[in-house]
Coordinates of C-alpha atoms in Angstrom, one line a residue:
X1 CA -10.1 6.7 11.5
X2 CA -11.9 8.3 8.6
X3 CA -11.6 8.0 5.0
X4 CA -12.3 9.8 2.1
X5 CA -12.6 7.9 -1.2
X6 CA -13.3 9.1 -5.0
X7 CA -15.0 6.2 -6.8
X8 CA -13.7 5.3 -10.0
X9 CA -15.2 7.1 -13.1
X10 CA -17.4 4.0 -15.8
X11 CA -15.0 5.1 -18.5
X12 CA -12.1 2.3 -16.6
X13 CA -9.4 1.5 -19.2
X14 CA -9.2 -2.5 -19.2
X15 CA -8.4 -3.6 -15.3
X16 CA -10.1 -7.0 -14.3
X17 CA -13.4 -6.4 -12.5
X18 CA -12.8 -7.4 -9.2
X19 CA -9.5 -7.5 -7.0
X20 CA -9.0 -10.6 -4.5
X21 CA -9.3 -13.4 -6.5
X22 CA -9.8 -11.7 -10.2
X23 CA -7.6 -8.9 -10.3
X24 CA -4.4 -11.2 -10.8
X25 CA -1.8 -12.2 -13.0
X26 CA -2.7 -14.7 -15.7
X27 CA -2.9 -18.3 -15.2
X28 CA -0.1 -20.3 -15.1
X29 CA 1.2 -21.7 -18.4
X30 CA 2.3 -25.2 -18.7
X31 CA 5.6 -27.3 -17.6
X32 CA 9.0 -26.1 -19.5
X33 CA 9.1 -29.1 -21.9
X34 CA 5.9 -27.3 -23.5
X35 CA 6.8 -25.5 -26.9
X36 CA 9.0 -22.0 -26.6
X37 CA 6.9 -19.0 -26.8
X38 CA 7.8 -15.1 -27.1
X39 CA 7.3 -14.6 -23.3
X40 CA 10.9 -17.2 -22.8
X41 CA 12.4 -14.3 -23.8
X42 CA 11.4 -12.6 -20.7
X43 CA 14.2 -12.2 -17.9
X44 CA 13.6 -15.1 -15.5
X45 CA 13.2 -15.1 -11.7
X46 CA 13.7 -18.6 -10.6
X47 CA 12.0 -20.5 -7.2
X48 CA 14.4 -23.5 -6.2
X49 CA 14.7 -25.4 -2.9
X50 CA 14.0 -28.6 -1.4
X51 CA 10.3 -30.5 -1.1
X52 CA 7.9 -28.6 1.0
X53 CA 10.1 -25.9 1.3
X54 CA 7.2 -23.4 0.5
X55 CA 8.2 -22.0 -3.2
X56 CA 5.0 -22.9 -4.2
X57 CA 3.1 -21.0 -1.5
X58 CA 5.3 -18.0 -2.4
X59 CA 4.3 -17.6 -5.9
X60 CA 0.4 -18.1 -5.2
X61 CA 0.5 -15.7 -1.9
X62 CA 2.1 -12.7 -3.8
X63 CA 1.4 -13.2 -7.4
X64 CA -2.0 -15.1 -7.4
X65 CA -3.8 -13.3 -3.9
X66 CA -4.2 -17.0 -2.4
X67 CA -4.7 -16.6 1.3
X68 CA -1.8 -18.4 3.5
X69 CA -3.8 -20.6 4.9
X70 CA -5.2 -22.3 1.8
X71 CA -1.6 -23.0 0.9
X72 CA -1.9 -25.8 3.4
X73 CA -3.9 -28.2 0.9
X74 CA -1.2 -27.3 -1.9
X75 CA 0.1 -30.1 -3.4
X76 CA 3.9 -31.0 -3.9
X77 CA 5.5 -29.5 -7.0
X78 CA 6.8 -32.4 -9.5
X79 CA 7.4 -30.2 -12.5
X80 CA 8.8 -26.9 -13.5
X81 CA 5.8 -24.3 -13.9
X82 CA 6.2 -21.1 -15.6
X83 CA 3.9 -18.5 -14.5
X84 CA 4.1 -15.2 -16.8
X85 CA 4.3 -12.3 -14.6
X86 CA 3.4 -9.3 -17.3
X87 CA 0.8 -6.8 -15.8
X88 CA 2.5 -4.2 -14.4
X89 CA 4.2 -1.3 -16.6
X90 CA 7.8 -2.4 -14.6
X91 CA 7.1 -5.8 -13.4
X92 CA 7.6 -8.2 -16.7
X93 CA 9.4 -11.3 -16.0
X94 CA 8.7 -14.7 -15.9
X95 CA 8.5 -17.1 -12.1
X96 CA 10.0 -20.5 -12.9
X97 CA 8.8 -22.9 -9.9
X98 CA 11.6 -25.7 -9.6
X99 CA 10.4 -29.1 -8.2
X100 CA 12.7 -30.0 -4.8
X101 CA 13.7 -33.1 -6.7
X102 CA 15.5 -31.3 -9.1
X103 CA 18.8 -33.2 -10.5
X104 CA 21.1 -31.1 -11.9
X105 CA 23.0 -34.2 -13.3
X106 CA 20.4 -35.2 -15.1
X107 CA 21.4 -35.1 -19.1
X108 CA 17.3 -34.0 -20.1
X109 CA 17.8 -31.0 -17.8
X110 CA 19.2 -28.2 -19.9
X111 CA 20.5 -26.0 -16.9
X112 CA 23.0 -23.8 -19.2
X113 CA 19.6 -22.7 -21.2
X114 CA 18.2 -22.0 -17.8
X115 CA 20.4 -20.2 -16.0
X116 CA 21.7 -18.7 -19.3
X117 CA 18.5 -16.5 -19.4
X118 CA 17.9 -16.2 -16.3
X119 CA 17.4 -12.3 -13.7
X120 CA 17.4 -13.7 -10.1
X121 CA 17.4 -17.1 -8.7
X122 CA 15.8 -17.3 -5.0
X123 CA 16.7 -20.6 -2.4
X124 CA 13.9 -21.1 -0.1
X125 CA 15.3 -22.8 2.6
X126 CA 12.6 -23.6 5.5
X127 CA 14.1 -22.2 9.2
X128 CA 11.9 -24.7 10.8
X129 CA 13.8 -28.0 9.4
X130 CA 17.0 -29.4 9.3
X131 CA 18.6 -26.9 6.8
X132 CA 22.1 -28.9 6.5
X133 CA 20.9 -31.0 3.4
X134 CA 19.6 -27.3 1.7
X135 CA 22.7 -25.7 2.3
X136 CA 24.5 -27.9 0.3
X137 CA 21.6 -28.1 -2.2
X138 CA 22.2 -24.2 -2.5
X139 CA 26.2 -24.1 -3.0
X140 CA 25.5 -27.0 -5.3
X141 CA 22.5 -24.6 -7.4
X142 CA 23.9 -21.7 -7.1
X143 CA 27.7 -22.5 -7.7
X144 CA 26.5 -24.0 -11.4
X145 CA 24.5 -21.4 -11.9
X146 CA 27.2 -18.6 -11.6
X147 CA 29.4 -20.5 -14.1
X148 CA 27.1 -20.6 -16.7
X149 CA 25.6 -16.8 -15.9
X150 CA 27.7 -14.3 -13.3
X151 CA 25.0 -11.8 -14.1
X152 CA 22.6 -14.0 -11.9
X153 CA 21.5 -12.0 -8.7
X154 CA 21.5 -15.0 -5.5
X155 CA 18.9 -14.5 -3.2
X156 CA 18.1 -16.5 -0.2
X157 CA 15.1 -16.9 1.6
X158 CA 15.4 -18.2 5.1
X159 CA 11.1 -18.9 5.2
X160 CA 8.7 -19.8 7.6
X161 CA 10.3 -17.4 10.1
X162 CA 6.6 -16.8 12.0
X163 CA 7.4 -20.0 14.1
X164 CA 10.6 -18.6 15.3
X165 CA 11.1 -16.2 18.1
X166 CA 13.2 -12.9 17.4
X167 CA 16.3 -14.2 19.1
X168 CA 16.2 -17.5 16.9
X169 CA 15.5 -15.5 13.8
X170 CA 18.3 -13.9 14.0
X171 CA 20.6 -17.0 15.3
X172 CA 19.3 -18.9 12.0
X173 CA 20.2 -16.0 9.7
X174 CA 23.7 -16.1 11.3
X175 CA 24.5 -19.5 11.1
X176 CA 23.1 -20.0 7.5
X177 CA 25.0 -16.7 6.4
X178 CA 27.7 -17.7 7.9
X179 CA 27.8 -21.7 6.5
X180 CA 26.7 -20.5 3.1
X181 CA 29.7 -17.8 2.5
X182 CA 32.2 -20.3 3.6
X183 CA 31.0 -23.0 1.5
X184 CA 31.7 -20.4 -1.3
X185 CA 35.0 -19.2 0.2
X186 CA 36.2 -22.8 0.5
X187 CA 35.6 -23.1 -3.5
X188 CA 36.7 -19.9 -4.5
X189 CA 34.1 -18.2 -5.2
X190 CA 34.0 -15.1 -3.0
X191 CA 32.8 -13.1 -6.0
X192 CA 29.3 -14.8 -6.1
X193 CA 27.0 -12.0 -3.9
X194 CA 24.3 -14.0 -1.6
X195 CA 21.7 -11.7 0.1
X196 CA 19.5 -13.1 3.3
X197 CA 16.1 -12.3 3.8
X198 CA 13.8 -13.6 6.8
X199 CA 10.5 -14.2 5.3
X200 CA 7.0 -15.7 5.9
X201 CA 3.8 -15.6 4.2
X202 CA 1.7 -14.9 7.2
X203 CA 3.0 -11.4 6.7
X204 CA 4.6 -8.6 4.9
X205 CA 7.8 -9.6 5.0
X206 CA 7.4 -11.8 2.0
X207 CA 6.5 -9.0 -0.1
X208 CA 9.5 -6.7 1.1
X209 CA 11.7 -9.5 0.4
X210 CA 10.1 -9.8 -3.3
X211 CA 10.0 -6.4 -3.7
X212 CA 14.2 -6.2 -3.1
X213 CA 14.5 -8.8 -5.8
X214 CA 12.2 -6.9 -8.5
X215 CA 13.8 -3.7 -7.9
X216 CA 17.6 -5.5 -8.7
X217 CA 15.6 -6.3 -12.5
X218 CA 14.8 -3.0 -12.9
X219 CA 16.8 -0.5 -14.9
X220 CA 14.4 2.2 -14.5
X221 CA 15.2 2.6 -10.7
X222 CA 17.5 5.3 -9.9
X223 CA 15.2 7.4 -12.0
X224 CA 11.8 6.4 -10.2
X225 CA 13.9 6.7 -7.0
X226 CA 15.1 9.9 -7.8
X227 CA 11.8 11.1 -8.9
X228 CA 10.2 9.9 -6.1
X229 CA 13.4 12.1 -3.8
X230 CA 12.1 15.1 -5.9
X231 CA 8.6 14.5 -5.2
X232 CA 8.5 13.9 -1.5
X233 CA 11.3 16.9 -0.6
X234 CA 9.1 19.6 -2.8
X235 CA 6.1 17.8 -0.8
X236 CA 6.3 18.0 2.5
X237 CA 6.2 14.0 2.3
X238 CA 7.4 11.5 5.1
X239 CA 7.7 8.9 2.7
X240 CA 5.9 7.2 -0.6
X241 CA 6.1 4.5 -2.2
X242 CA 5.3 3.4 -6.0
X243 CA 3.3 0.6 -5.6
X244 CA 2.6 -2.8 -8.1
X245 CA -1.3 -2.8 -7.1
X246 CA -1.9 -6.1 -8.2
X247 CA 1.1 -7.7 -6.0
X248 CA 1.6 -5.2 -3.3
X249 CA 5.4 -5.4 -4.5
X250 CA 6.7 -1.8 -4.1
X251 CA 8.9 -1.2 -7.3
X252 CA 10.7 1.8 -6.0
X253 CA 10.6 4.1 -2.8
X254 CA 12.8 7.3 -2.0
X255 CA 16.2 7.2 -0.2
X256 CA 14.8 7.2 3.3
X257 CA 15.1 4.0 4.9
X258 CA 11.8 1.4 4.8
X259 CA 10.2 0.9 8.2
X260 CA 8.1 -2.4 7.8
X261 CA 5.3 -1.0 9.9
X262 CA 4.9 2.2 7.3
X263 CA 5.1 -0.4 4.4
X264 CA 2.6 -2.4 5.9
X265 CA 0.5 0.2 6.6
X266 CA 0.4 1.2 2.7
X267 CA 0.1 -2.6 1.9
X268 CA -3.5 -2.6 4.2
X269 CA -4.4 0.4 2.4
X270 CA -4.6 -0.5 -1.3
X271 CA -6.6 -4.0 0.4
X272 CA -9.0 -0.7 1.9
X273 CA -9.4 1.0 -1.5
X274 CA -9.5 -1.9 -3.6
X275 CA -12.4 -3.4 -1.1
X276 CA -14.5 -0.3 -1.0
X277 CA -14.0 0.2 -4.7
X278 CA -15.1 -3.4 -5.5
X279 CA -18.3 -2.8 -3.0
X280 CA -19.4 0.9 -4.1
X281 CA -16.9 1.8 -7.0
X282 CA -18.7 -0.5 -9.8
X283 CA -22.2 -0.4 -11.7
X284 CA -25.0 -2.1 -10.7
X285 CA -24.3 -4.7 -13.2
X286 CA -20.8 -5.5 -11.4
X287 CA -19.2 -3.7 -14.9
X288 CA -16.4 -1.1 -14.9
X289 CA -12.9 -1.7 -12.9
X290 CA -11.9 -1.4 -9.1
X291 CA -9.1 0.5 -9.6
X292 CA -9.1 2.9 -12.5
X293 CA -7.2 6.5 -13.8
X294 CA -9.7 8.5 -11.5
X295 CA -8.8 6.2 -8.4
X296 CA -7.5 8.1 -5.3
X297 CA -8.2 7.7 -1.2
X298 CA -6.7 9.3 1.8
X299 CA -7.1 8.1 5.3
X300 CA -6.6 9.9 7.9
X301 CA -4.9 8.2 11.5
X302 CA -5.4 9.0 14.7
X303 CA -2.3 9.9 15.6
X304 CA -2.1 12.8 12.6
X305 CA -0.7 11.0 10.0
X306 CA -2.7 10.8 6.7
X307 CA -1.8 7.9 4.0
X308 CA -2.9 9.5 0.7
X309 CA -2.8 7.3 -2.5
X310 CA -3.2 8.1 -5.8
X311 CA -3.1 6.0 -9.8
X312 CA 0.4 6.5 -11.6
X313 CA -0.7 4.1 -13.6
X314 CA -3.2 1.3 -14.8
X315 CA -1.1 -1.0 -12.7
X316 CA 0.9 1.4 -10.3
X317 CA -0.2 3.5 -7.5
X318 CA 1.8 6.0 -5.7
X319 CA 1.2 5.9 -1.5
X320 CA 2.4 8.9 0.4
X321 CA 2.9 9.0 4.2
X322 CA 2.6 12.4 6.1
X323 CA 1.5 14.7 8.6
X324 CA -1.9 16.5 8.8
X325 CA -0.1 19.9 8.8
X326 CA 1.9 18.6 5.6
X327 CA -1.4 18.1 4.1
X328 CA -3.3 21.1 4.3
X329 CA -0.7 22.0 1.5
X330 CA -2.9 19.7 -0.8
X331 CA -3.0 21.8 -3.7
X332 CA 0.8 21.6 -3.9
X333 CA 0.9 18.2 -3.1
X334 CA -1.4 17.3 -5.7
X335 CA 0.4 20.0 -8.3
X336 CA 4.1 18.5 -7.5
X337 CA 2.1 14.7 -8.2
X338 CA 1.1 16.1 -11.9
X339 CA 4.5 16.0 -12.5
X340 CA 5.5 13.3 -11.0
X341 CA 3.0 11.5 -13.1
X342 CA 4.0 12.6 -16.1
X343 CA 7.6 12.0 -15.5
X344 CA 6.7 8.5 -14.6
X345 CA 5.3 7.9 -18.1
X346 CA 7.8 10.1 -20.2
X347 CA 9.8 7.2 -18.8
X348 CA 8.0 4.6 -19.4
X349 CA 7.4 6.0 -22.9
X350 CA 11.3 5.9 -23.6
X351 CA 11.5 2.4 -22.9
X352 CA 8.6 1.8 -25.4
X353 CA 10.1 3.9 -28.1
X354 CA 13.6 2.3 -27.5
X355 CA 11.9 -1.4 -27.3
X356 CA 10.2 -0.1 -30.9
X357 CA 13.6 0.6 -32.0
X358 CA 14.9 -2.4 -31.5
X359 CA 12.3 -4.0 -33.2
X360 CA 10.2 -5.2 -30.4
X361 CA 6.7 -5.2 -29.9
X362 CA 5.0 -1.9 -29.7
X363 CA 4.1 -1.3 -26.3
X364 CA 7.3 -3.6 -24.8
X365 CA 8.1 -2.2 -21.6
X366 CA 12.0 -1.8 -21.0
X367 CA 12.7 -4.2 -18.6
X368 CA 12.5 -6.8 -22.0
X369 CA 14.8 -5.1 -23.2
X370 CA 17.6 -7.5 -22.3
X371 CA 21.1 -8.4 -22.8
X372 CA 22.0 -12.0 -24.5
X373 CA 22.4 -13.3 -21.2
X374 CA 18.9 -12.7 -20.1
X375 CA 20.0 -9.8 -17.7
X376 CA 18.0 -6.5 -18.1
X377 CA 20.3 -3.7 -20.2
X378 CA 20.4 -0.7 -18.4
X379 CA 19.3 2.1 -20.9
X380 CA 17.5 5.0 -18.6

């Protein structure tokens, strides 16, 4: 396998130094009962489930670049964290990690505010345990959470999957399918949408998963996935992907179906360019930024494929799959990706003009643009 690689350029434009640890989200903020800021306004992703469940280890393996196994020595959660999730030109929402202990009876817990402003609301319900108690937990959650907000969308994660063999995945996501949706039927409410995912963190199917639930909060994506359509079809492309670099979420792909090994195989290859450009790409000094607006790598398989990536933006990277013979068509390639650039941020600059307009923050991407309900407004 070889691979080519442009350093990036010293003029960088405000990345963090260094990727693994460093290049991450900011820190978490405090518990909910702490003083109301601007960012509350942000549509709201909440984690809920019961103790030891794994929501925890979710958050800090694809938001904070912790390594599975140090999510061993994590500590149980006994408060609500809010963790501010604002990097990325289409990823701006909050995480809201919900203690298992949660009472929903409880009259200090404000859960119309909650679910009032609230995106998406994942379960985590752990495969490996007795999942009876956190099936009724769910109906319980996410029945009082539709009442107050049908805009919610319901996501379950069946986690810690990598203990299971195929055959029992796929038994466990039937039976908890199945017992959730009757649940629902049985109190008529057929209307409120659950959607399964199998998920662990000791692979990538934790970030597909997340990457299904961003996309839902994003009113940009029929144009990015229309784009992307125009892109790889004038391209000669296999497939790309439009890539969060700090989270490895993908925010949008083209029509084709995903194949988790191509996905992965983009995943391991911002981990290549961001670890070369951390070991070659900065000054002697350890100043300037691993990833950067001069950023771009190809890699080259053995079995004539080529991975080529190149920086959409500060925070987004496109990741193209396709065959060598595709690719000696690189000046086209590279011609029909000026566009695509530039059509990327002519949208992104409509959502900062309309946020202006509506007397936001300058520079307020348009997923905070949101209805009184919390939900993102669909304006693109």
């Amino acid at each position: 396998m070889s691979i080519q690689y442009e350093a990036p350029l010293a003029d960088s434009y405000g990345v963090a130094d260094s990727f693994p640890k460093d290049f991450g989200y900011g820190e978490e903020e405090g518990d909910i009962e702490d003083s109301p800021t601007p960012s509350d306004s942000k549509p709201r992703i909440l984690l809920m489930g019961l103790r030891r469940s794994g929501k925890s280890s979710i958050q800090k393996v694809v938001f904070h670049k912790m390594s599975p196994n140090e999510t061993l020595f994590l500590e149980s959660t006994n408060k609500i964290y809010k963790d501010d999730i604002s990097s990325s030109s289409f990823v701006n929402f909050q995480i809201w990690d919900f203690p298992g202990q949660v009472d929903f009876f409880d009259p200090t817990f404000d859960y119309e505010m909650i679910f009032r402003g609230t995106g998406a609301l994942i379960f985590v319900i752990d495969a490996q345990d007795d999942y009876v108690e956190a099936l009724s937990r769910l109906h319980l959650t996410v029945s009082r959470a539709y009442r107050v907000n049908p805009e919610i969308n319901f996501e379950v994660f069946i986690h810690k999957v990598d203990g299971l063999s195929d055959d029992h995945k796929i038994e466990t996501q039937r039976d908890i399918h199945q017992r959730a949706n009757d649940d629902l039927a049985d109190a008529s409410l057929e209307k409120l949408h659950l959607s399964f995912y199998l998920t662990s963190i000791y692979d990538h199917s934790i970030f597909e998963a997340f990457s299904k639930v961003v996309q839902k909060l994003i009113p940009q994506l029929p144009t990015l996935e229309n784009l992307l359509n125009i892109f790889i079809s004038n391209s000669g492309i296999e497939k790309a992907f439009l890539f969060d670099v700090v989270s490895k979420i993908y925010i949008a792909t083209d029509s084709s179906p995903v194949d988790m090994q191509s996905y992965e195989l983009c995943c391991d290859m911002i981990d290549v360019v961001i670890d070369v450009s951390c070991i070659y790409g900065l000054k002697e000094d350890g100043s300037g930024s691993a990833y950067d607006k001069e950023s771009m790598a190809i890699i080259k398989l053995n079995n004539t494929t080529v991975l080529y990536l190149k920086e959409v933006t500060k925070f987004l990277a496109l990741v193209c799959i396709l065959r060598e013979e595709s690719f000696e068509r690189k000046g086209l390639i590279d011609y029909n990706f000026h566009c695509f650039r530039k059509a990327i941020h002519e949208v992104f600059e409509v959502g900062v003009s309309i946020s202006r307009t509506s007397n936001q923050p300058a520079g307020t991407p348009l997923l905070k643009t949101v209805a009184l309900n919390g939900t993102p407004r669909s304006t693109v």
